[in-house]
Short mmCIF file of C-alpha atoms and ligand atoms in Angstrom, two decimals:
data_model
loop_
_atom_site.label_atom_id
_atom_site.label_comp_id
_atom_site.label_asym_id
_atom_site.label_seq_id
_atom_site.Cartn_x
_atom_site.Cartn_y
_atom_site.Cartn_z
CA MET A 12 -12.97 3.85 -5.81
CA THR A 13 -12.41 2.91 -2.21
CA GLY A 14 -14.28 0.12 -0.48
CA SER A 15 -17.98 0.31 -1.05
CA LEU A 16 -17.48 2.91 -3.79
CA ARG A 17 -15.97 0.27 -6.06
CA ALA A 18 -19.14 -1.52 -6.92
CA GLY A 19 -18.42 -3.16 -10.29
CA ARG A 20 -16.80 -6.56 -10.45
CA GLU A 21 -15.01 -7.14 -13.70
CA ARG A 22 -13.68 -10.64 -13.56
CA ALA A 23 -14.07 -12.13 -10.13
CA CYS A 24 -17.31 -14.03 -10.24
CA ARG A 25 -19.85 -14.30 -7.51
CA GLU A 26 -22.12 -17.27 -7.12
CA ARG A 27 -25.12 -17.02 -4.87
CA THR A 28 -26.42 -19.98 -2.97
CA ASP A 29 -30.07 -19.09 -2.63
CA LYS A 30 -30.66 -21.30 0.37
CA ASP A 31 -28.68 -19.26 2.85
CA LYS A 32 -27.94 -16.13 0.78
CA ILE A 33 -24.20 -16.66 1.07
CA TYR A 34 -22.03 -15.36 -1.74
CA ILE A 35 -19.24 -17.54 -3.02
CA MET A 36 -16.39 -15.73 -4.73
CA ASN A 37 -14.27 -17.40 -7.41
CA ALA A 38 -11.11 -15.38 -7.86
CA THR A 39 -7.65 -15.73 -9.36
CA ILE A 40 -4.84 -14.13 -7.41
CA ILE A 41 -1.30 -13.84 -8.75
CA THR A 42 1.45 -13.85 -6.16
CA LEU A 43 4.71 -12.07 -6.96
CA PRO A 44 6.94 -12.87 -3.96
CA GLY A 45 10.01 -11.10 -5.39
CA ASP A 46 13.25 -10.76 -3.44
CA GLY A 47 14.62 -10.74 0.11
CA ILE A 48 11.84 -11.07 2.69
CA GLY A 49 9.20 -10.83 -0.07
CA PRO A 50 8.69 -14.62 -0.32
CA GLU A 51 8.72 -14.97 3.49
CA VAL A 52 5.83 -12.54 4.00
CA VAL A 53 3.77 -13.45 0.92
CA VAL A 54 3.57 -17.11 1.91
CA GLU A 55 2.03 -16.05 5.24
CA ALA A 56 -0.53 -13.71 3.66
CA VAL A 57 -1.53 -16.55 1.33
CA ARG A 58 -2.13 -18.75 4.37
CA VAL A 59 -4.47 -16.08 5.71
CA LEU A 60 -6.31 -15.84 2.37
CA GLU A 61 -6.59 -19.62 2.22
CA HIS A 62 -8.10 -19.57 5.68
CA VAL A 63 -10.61 -16.91 4.55
CA ALA A 64 -11.52 -19.01 1.50
CA ALA A 65 -12.12 -22.10 3.62
CA ALA A 66 -14.02 -20.26 6.36
CA TYR A 67 -16.33 -18.32 4.02
CA GLY A 68 -16.64 -20.87 1.21
CA HIS A 69 -14.80 -18.92 -1.50
CA ARG A 70 -12.54 -20.39 -4.16
CA PHE A 71 -9.25 -18.56 -4.60
CA ALA A 72 -6.79 -19.86 -7.20
CA PHE A 73 -3.21 -18.76 -6.54
CA ASN A 74 -0.61 -18.64 -9.29
CA GLU A 75 2.95 -17.51 -8.66
CA ALA A 76 5.06 -15.46 -11.08
CA MET A 77 8.41 -13.67 -11.03
CA ILE A 78 9.29 -10.02 -10.50
CA GLY A 79 12.40 -8.11 -9.49
CA GLY A 80 15.94 -9.36 -9.02
CA CYS A 81 15.03 -13.04 -9.14
CA ALA A 82 13.37 -12.41 -12.51
CA ILE A 83 16.49 -10.62 -13.79
CA ASP A 84 18.54 -13.67 -12.81
CA ALA A 85 16.14 -16.25 -14.23
CA ALA A 86 14.62 -14.49 -17.22
CA GLY A 87 16.88 -11.53 -18.03
CA GLY A 88 14.44 -8.78 -17.00
CA PRO A 89 12.59 -7.63 -13.87
CA LEU A 90 9.07 -8.05 -15.32
CA PRO A 91 8.90 -10.96 -17.78
CA ASP A 92 6.09 -10.99 -20.36
CA GLU A 93 4.65 -14.14 -18.76
CA THR A 94 4.30 -12.27 -15.45
CA LEU A 95 2.43 -9.41 -17.11
CA ALA A 96 0.18 -11.84 -18.97
CA ALA A 97 -0.61 -13.73 -15.76
CA CYS A 98 -1.47 -10.46 -13.97
CA ARG A 99 -3.67 -9.35 -16.87
CA ALA A 100 -5.73 -12.52 -16.55
CA ALA A 101 -6.11 -12.25 -12.77
CA ASP A 102 -8.43 -10.41 -10.39
CA ALA A 103 -5.67 -9.13 -8.16
CA VAL A 104 -1.94 -9.34 -7.46
CA LEU A 105 -0.27 -9.86 -4.09
CA LEU A 106 3.34 -8.71 -4.15
CA GLY A 107 6.18 -9.05 -1.64
CA ALA A 108 9.14 -6.80 -2.37
CA VAL A 109 11.86 -6.33 -4.97
CA GLY A 110 15.53 -5.39 -4.85
CA GLY A 111 18.62 -6.07 -2.82
CA PRO A 112 22.38 -5.62 -2.72
CA LYS A 113 22.96 -8.17 -5.47
CA TRP A 114 21.25 -5.88 -7.99
CA SER A 115 22.17 -2.47 -6.53
CA ASP A 116 25.14 -1.57 -8.73
CA PRO A 117 24.25 1.93 -10.00
CA THR A 118 25.81 1.16 -13.40
CA ALA A 119 23.73 -2.01 -13.95
CA PRO A 120 21.64 -1.85 -17.14
CA VAL A 121 18.50 -3.20 -15.44
CA ARG A 122 17.26 -2.95 -11.88
CA PRO A 123 14.60 -4.90 -9.93
CA GLU A 124 12.70 -1.70 -9.07
CA GLN A 125 12.03 -1.10 -12.77
CA GLY A 126 9.79 -4.17 -12.76
CA LEU A 127 7.59 -2.72 -10.05
CA LEU A 128 7.33 0.66 -11.76
CA LYS A 129 6.49 -1.00 -15.07
CA LEU A 130 3.77 -3.09 -13.41
CA ARG A 131 2.19 0.02 -11.85
CA GLY A 132 2.46 1.96 -15.10
CA HIS A 133 1.18 -0.87 -17.32
CA PHE A 134 -2.07 -1.20 -15.37
CA GLU A 135 -2.33 2.57 -14.75
CA LEU A 136 -2.56 2.01 -11.02
CA PHE A 137 -2.55 5.72 -10.30
CA ALA A 138 -3.89 5.65 -6.73
CA ASN A 139 -1.82 4.06 -3.99
CA LEU A 140 -3.73 3.79 -0.71
CA ARG A 141 -1.46 3.53 2.33
CA PRO A 142 -3.45 3.48 5.56
CA VAL A 143 -1.54 4.25 8.74
CA ARG A 144 -3.04 3.47 12.11
CA ALA A 145 -1.50 3.41 15.54
CA TRP A 146 -2.27 0.13 17.27
CA PRO A 147 -3.22 0.55 20.93
CA ALA A 148 -1.23 -2.58 21.85
CA LEU A 149 1.97 -1.08 20.44
CA ALA A 150 1.61 2.55 21.53
CA ARG A 151 3.38 2.03 24.85
CA TYR A 152 6.63 1.01 23.17
CA ALA A 153 6.57 3.49 20.28
CA PRO A 154 9.36 6.03 19.91
CA LEU A 155 6.66 8.74 20.08
CA ARG A 156 4.69 9.60 23.20
CA ALA A 157 1.76 7.20 23.60
CA ASP A 158 -0.77 10.01 24.17
CA LEU A 159 0.08 11.48 20.75
CA LEU A 160 -0.78 8.16 19.11
CA GLU A 161 -4.33 7.94 20.41
CA SER A 162 -6.81 7.58 17.55
CA VAL A 163 -4.21 8.01 14.79
CA ASP A 164 -5.86 6.92 11.54
CA ILE A 165 -4.40 8.45 8.39
CA LEU A 166 -5.06 7.37 4.82
CA PHE A 167 -2.27 8.37 2.46
CA VAL A 168 -3.38 8.56 -1.16
CA ARG A 169 -0.14 8.58 -3.09
CA GLU A 170 -0.14 9.38 -6.84
CA LEU A 171 1.63 6.36 -8.32
CA THR A 172 2.04 6.57 -12.08
CA GLY A 173 3.22 10.14 -12.65
CA GLY A 174 5.49 12.81 -11.22
CA ILE A 175 9.25 12.54 -11.02
CA TYR A 176 9.17 8.72 -11.09
CA PHE A 177 7.74 8.69 -14.59
CA GLY A 178 9.07 11.99 -16.01
CA LYS A 179 11.69 12.36 -18.73
CA ARG A 180 15.18 11.55 -17.50
CA ARG A 181 18.69 11.52 -18.84
CA GLU A 182 21.31 9.17 -17.59
CA GLN A 183 24.63 8.36 -19.21
CA ASP A 184 27.17 6.07 -17.66
CA ASP A 185 30.05 8.33 -18.59
CA GLY A 186 28.29 11.72 -18.44
CA ASP A 187 28.79 14.38 -15.80
CA THR A 188 25.13 15.39 -15.77
CA ALA A 189 21.96 13.40 -15.19
CA TRP A 190 18.44 14.65 -14.68
CA ASP A 191 14.90 13.64 -13.80
CA THR A 192 11.82 15.74 -14.38
CA MET A 193 8.66 16.16 -12.34
CA ALA A 194 5.61 16.72 -14.52
CA TYR A 195 1.90 16.51 -13.68
CA THR A 196 -1.13 17.09 -15.86
CA VAL A 197 -4.46 18.39 -14.56
CA GLU A 198 -6.05 15.06 -15.43
CA GLU A 199 -3.48 13.09 -13.41
CA VAL A 200 -4.01 15.29 -10.37
CA GLU A 201 -7.80 15.28 -10.69
CA ARG A 202 -8.15 11.52 -10.78
CA VAL A 203 -6.03 10.90 -7.70
CA ALA A 204 -7.54 13.85 -5.82
CA ARG A 205 -11.00 12.45 -6.55
CA VAL A 206 -10.02 9.21 -4.85
CA ALA A 207 -8.91 11.23 -1.81
CA PHE A 208 -12.10 13.33 -1.63
CA GLU A 209 -14.33 10.29 -2.07
CA ALA A 210 -12.43 8.39 0.63
CA ALA A 211 -12.76 11.36 3.00
CA ARG A 212 -16.55 11.25 2.57
CA SER A 213 -16.71 7.91 4.34
CA ARG A 214 -14.13 8.95 6.93
CA ARG A 215 -13.62 12.17 8.94
CA LYS A 216 -14.24 14.50 5.98
CA LYS A 217 -10.87 16.17 5.82
CA VAL A 218 -8.28 16.16 3.03
CA THR A 219 -4.76 17.48 3.40
CA SER A 220 -3.00 18.00 0.08
CA VAL A 221 0.76 17.96 0.45
CA ASP A 222 2.93 19.66 -2.16
CA LYS A 223 5.90 21.95 -2.69
CA ALA A 224 4.00 24.75 -4.43
CA ASN A 225 6.37 27.41 -3.09
CA VAL A 226 9.14 26.10 -5.35
CA LEU A 227 7.97 23.67 -8.04
CA ALA A 228 5.79 24.51 -11.07
CA ALA A 229 4.31 20.99 -11.22
CA MET A 230 3.28 21.40 -7.59
CA ARG A 231 1.60 24.75 -8.26
CA LEU A 232 -0.50 22.98 -10.88
CA TRP A 233 -1.15 20.28 -8.28
CA ARG A 234 -2.41 22.83 -5.71
CA ARG A 235 -4.50 24.78 -8.24
CA THR A 236 -6.14 21.57 -9.47
CA VAL A 237 -6.93 20.19 -6.02
CA THR A 238 -8.35 23.58 -4.98
CA GLY A 239 -10.61 23.57 -8.04
CA MET A 240 -11.85 20.06 -7.30
CA ALA A 241 -12.80 21.00 -3.76
CA ARG A 242 -15.81 22.86 -5.23
CA ASP A 243 -17.33 19.44 -6.01
CA TYR A 244 -16.88 18.47 -2.36
CA PRO A 245 -18.32 21.25 -0.17
CA ASP A 246 -18.78 18.71 2.64
CA ILE A 247 -15.02 18.06 2.82
CA GLU A 248 -12.55 20.34 4.56
CA LEU A 249 -9.49 20.86 2.35
CA GLU A 250 -6.16 22.12 3.63
CA HIS A 251 -2.90 22.52 1.78
CA ALA A 252 0.47 21.84 3.37
CA LEU A 253 4.06 22.18 2.22
CA VAL A 254 5.87 18.88 2.36
CA ASP A 255 8.75 19.98 4.56
CA SER A 256 6.69 21.31 7.45
CA PHE A 257 4.08 18.57 6.94
CA ALA A 258 6.83 16.00 7.55
CA MET A 259 7.30 17.59 10.96
CA ASN A 260 3.65 18.26 11.81
CA VAL A 261 2.48 14.74 10.99
CA LEU A 262 4.65 13.43 13.83
CA ARG A 263 3.71 16.32 16.12
CA TRP A 264 -0.07 16.13 15.66
CA PRO A 265 -0.66 12.78 13.91
CA SER A 266 -4.27 12.40 15.00
CA SER A 267 -5.25 15.69 13.36
CA TYR A 268 -4.87 14.21 9.86
CA ASP A 269 -7.46 12.16 8.00
CA VAL A 270 -6.84 11.71 4.25
CA VAL A 271 -3.52 12.96 2.89
CA VAL A 272 -3.15 13.21 -0.88
CA THR A 273 0.27 13.79 -2.38
CA GLY A 274 2.56 13.14 -5.33
CA ASN A 275 4.54 10.05 -6.09
CA MET A 276 7.86 10.77 -4.40
CA PHE A 277 6.51 12.69 -1.40
CA GLY A 278 4.03 9.87 -0.77
CA ASP A 279 6.83 7.32 -0.84
CA ILE A 280 8.88 9.17 1.74
CA LEU A 281 6.07 10.34 4.03
CA SER A 282 4.49 6.91 4.31
CA ASP A 283 7.78 5.31 5.42
CA GLU A 284 8.16 8.15 7.92
CA CYS A 285 4.65 7.57 9.27
CA SER A 286 5.26 3.86 9.74
CA VAL A 287 6.85 4.97 13.01
CA LEU A 288 3.29 5.83 14.14
CA ALA A 289 2.23 2.23 13.49
CA GLY A 290 5.23 0.76 15.30
CA SER A 291 7.31 -0.54 12.38
CA LEU A 292 7.76 -0.33 8.64
CA GLY A 293 6.64 -3.96 8.62
CA MET A 294 3.13 -2.97 9.72
CA LEU A 295 1.93 -0.91 6.74
CA PRO A 296 -0.08 -2.32 3.82
CA SER A 297 -0.96 -0.75 0.49
CA ALA A 298 -3.37 -1.06 -2.41
CA SER A 299 -2.50 0.24 -5.86
CA LEU A 300 -5.66 0.87 -7.83
CA GLY A 301 -6.70 2.17 -11.22
CA ALA A 302 -10.06 2.70 -12.88
CA GLY A 303 -11.44 -0.82 -12.36
CA THR A 304 -11.39 -3.32 -9.52
CA PHE A 305 -8.02 -4.87 -10.44
CA GLY A 306 -5.30 -3.97 -7.97
CA VAL A 307 -1.76 -4.74 -6.83
CA TYR A 308 -1.43 -5.22 -3.08
CA GLU A 309 1.88 -5.03 -1.28
CA PRO A 310 3.40 -4.01 2.03
CA ILE A 311 5.07 -0.61 1.79
CA HIS A 312 8.42 -1.94 2.96
CA GLY A 313 11.22 -3.28 0.80
CA SER A 314 13.16 -6.52 0.63
CA ALA A 315 14.88 -5.86 4.01
CA PRO A 316 18.22 -7.49 3.09
CA ASP A 317 19.44 -7.13 6.67
CA ILE A 318 16.89 -9.67 7.96
CA ALA A 319 16.14 -11.72 4.82
CA GLY A 320 16.34 -15.50 5.26
CA LYS A 321 16.12 -15.33 9.06
CA GLY A 322 12.38 -16.03 9.33
CA ILE A 323 11.81 -12.97 11.53
CA ALA A 324 10.20 -10.50 9.12
CA ASN A 325 6.95 -8.95 10.26
CA PRO A 326 4.20 -10.24 7.92
CA THR A 327 1.56 -7.76 9.15
CA GLY A 328 1.92 -5.30 6.26
CA THR A 329 1.40 -8.12 3.77
CA ILE A 330 -1.47 -9.70 5.71
CA LEU A 331 -3.20 -6.31 5.89
CA SER A 332 -2.52 -5.86 2.15
CA ALA A 333 -4.35 -9.16 1.61
CA ALA A 334 -7.25 -7.68 3.61
CA MET A 335 -7.23 -4.68 1.27
CA LEU A 336 -7.28 -7.10 -1.68
CA LEU A 337 -10.41 -8.74 -0.27
CA ARG A 338 -12.03 -5.33 0.18
CA HIS A 339 -11.06 -3.45 -2.98
CA SER A 340 -10.70 -6.11 -5.69
CA LEU A 341 -13.13 -8.77 -4.46
CA GLY A 342 -15.69 -6.64 -2.60
CA LEU A 343 -15.46 -8.90 0.48
CA GLU A 344 -15.76 -6.28 3.21
CA ALA A 345 -16.71 -8.63 6.07
CA GLU A 346 -13.79 -10.93 5.28
CA ALA A 347 -11.38 -7.98 5.06
CA GLN A 348 -12.60 -6.72 8.41
CA ALA A 349 -12.21 -10.18 9.94
CA VAL A 350 -8.54 -10.26 8.92
CA GLU A 351 -7.92 -6.77 10.31
CA ASP A 352 -9.70 -7.63 13.56
CA ALA A 353 -7.61 -10.80 13.91
CA VAL A 354 -4.38 -8.82 13.49
CA GLU A 355 -5.51 -6.35 16.13
CA ALA A 356 -6.51 -9.19 18.49
CA ALA A 357 -3.20 -11.02 17.98
CA LEU A 358 -1.29 -7.83 18.82
CA ALA A 359 -3.51 -7.24 21.85
CA ALA A 360 -2.80 -10.81 22.98
CA GLY A 361 0.93 -10.04 22.88
CA ALA A 362 2.06 -11.53 19.54
CA ARG A 363 5.23 -9.72 18.46
CA THR A 364 7.84 -10.12 15.76
CA PRO A 365 11.23 -8.69 16.80
CA ASP A 366 10.70 -5.30 15.06
CA ILE A 367 7.71 -4.57 17.34
CA GLY A 368 9.11 -6.45 20.30
CA ALA A 369 8.35 -5.34 23.82
CA PRO A 370 10.53 -5.76 26.89
CA GLY A 371 10.02 -9.19 28.44
CA VAL A 372 8.03 -10.53 25.48
CA GLU A 373 9.49 -13.49 23.59
CA PRO A 374 9.55 -12.49 19.90
CA LEU A 375 7.82 -14.75 17.38
CA SER A 376 8.99 -15.90 13.99
CA THR A 377 7.17 -14.76 10.86
CA THR A 378 5.25 -18.04 10.75
CA ALA A 379 4.46 -18.14 14.47
CA PHE A 380 3.13 -14.58 14.32
CA THR A 381 0.84 -15.57 11.44
CA ASP A 382 -0.27 -18.61 13.45
CA ALA A 383 -1.30 -16.18 16.20
CA VAL A 384 -3.35 -14.17 13.68
CA LEU A 385 -4.97 -17.33 12.31
CA ALA A 386 -5.76 -18.53 15.84
CA GLN A 387 -7.66 -15.28 16.43
CA MET A 388 -9.60 -15.77 13.18
CA LYS A 389 -10.58 -19.28 14.24
CA THR A 390 -11.71 -18.34 17.74
CA ARG A 391 -13.66 -15.36 16.42
CA ALA A 392 -15.40 -17.17 13.55
P1 NAD B 424 13.50 -1.79 3.52
O1 NAD B 424 12.07 -1.40 3.65
O2 NAD B 424 13.78 -3.04 2.79
O3 NAD B 424 14.13 -1.91 5.00
C1 NAD B 424 14.27 -0.80 5.88
C2 NAD B 424 14.41 -1.30 7.33
O4 NAD B 424 13.12 -1.76 7.76
C3 NAD B 424 15.37 -2.46 7.48
O5 NAD B 424 16.04 -2.36 8.71
C4 NAD B 424 14.46 -3.68 7.51
O6 NAD B 424 14.94 -4.77 8.22
C5 NAD B 424 13.21 -3.11 8.17
N1 NAD B 424 12.01 -3.81 7.69
C6 NAD B 424 11.40 -3.66 6.50
N2 NAD B 424 10.37 -4.50 6.38
C7 NAD B 424 10.30 -5.19 7.52
C8 NAD B 424 9.45 -6.22 8.01
N3 NAD B 424 8.42 -6.70 7.28
N4 NAD B 424 9.69 -6.72 9.23
C9 NAD B 424 10.70 -6.28 9.99
N5 NAD B 424 11.53 -5.28 9.59
C10 NAD B 424 11.34 -4.77 8.36
O7 NAD B 424 14.24 -0.55 2.87
P2 NAD B 424 15.74 -0.44 2.25
O8 NAD B 424 16.68 -1.22 3.11
O9 NAD B 424 15.95 1.01 2.04
O10 NAD B 424 15.64 -1.14 0.82
C11 NAD B 424 16.08 -2.47 0.55
C12 NAD B 424 15.70 -2.84 -0.86
O11 NAD B 424 14.28 -2.90 -1.00
C13 NAD B 424 16.16 -1.85 -1.93
O12 NAD B 424 16.64 -2.57 -3.02
C14 NAD B 424 14.91 -1.09 -2.31
O13 NAD B 424 14.91 -0.59 -3.62
C15 NAD B 424 13.86 -2.15 -2.13
N6 NAD B 424 12.51 -1.66 -1.87
C16 NAD B 424 11.50 -2.32 -2.48
C17 NAD B 424 10.19 -1.96 -2.23
C18 NAD B 424 9.11 -2.72 -2.90
O14 NAD B 424 9.34 -3.77 -3.45
N7 NAD B 424 7.88 -2.22 -2.89
C19 NAD B 424 9.91 -0.95 -1.30
C20 NAD B 424 10.98 -0.30 -0.68
C21 NAD B 424 12.28 -0.67 -0.96
C1 IPM B 425 7.67 1.58 -2.55
C2 IPM B 425 9.10 1.47 -3.02
C3 IPM B 425 9.17 1.73 -4.51
C4 IPM B 425 8.76 3.18 -4.74
C5 IPM B 425 10.50 1.43 -5.22
C6 IPM B 425 11.05 0.08 -4.86
C7 IPM B 425 10.35 1.56 -6.71
O1 IPM B 425 9.94 2.31 -2.30
O2 IPM B 425 6.81 0.86 -3.05
O3 IPM B 425 7.40 2.38 -1.64
O4 IPM B 425 9.61 4.09 -4.59
O5 IPM B 425 7.61 3.41 -5.08
MN1 MN B 426 8.97 3.20 -0.57
#
């Protein structure tokens, strides 16, 4: 499922040039820029992918489609049929963000976020990988003590197509009661837990399963199922944690965690919390994966209405999502690594958007920061 474990290529086609044993990848990538800062960060990640294509001789075709609030305005719904059809025919999707104040009226019949949930559900993208690392160049200015951030490298595996997000709900505009339900089946827990155990095998061999088994029935099933699966992975250390104290411990001892598997809503909240370890919400990427190689790649942040249109959004989360796209959907590990190395080198060289700004360092625009990443790719090629 992760990285090298995802061997099969379904649609992306590899050509081999026998002379120098270089593989050329032909791939179709759909971009869904969405709302707010979404378009501002997606355009930069596409520049990085275009650079990768040129440098390594691949052919990436990019097609743009609509999702979210802009799709509600233009087409009457947050996930038009044409968008779904375009995604179905593609190898991977690169998404910005959806939502914003314009569409936030709680009584509105449709919301931008529904488009994102429908996309995830439609393709059964049940495993959402959200890696969190603390960058040495940023540790000095983090709100947490720099020594706590040394060697922080956590992989959140968030269940993405079940739980309270997709349970039965009742909502009536004029009613005095509304409810959502959290349900999990053994099969849903097993498939996401398997992704976590497999990922741990190529990492530090530890899985922390985060739940609320002391209160919720669905979470007791979660814990029982994960415990049962651990028998297939005797080489992996499994620990269980309750979400409330985990939320505290992960900031207290962040380097003690390796792979963290959790349900849909807890994974949403905990990954935003842990972005503080990386320096900013704008730093974290994600990959949403199902059974095949197709995936949706997006930063974990939202449309950031407070900074939209100013050209100052941090594109790192989206650029690193593009690296995950190269790795998980296209099997281009060296290219993915090159992008990640360039981001690290740009940060080490002092490139900063305002959200990760350091005293005395002139902040860069979204585009100038990406230029700094591209410059590192060029000098390192
Ligand atoms: P948000 O993630 O949009 O913003 C939270 C804070 O982080 C803001 O101060 C913002 O400026 C900052 N921030 C976020 N991304 C940044 C970046 N790349 N660079 C610099 N700073 C960044 O969360 P919110 O304000 O709670 O939500 C705004 C809207 O986004 C809502 O409509 C919400 O539903 C939506 N949302 C969408 C997604 C998604 O599309 N995947 C994810 C989260 C929230
Ligand atoms: C995320 C977002 C989404 C989620 C919303 C916008 C539906 O917060 O991708 O983290 O809650 O999953
Ligand atoms: Mn979120």
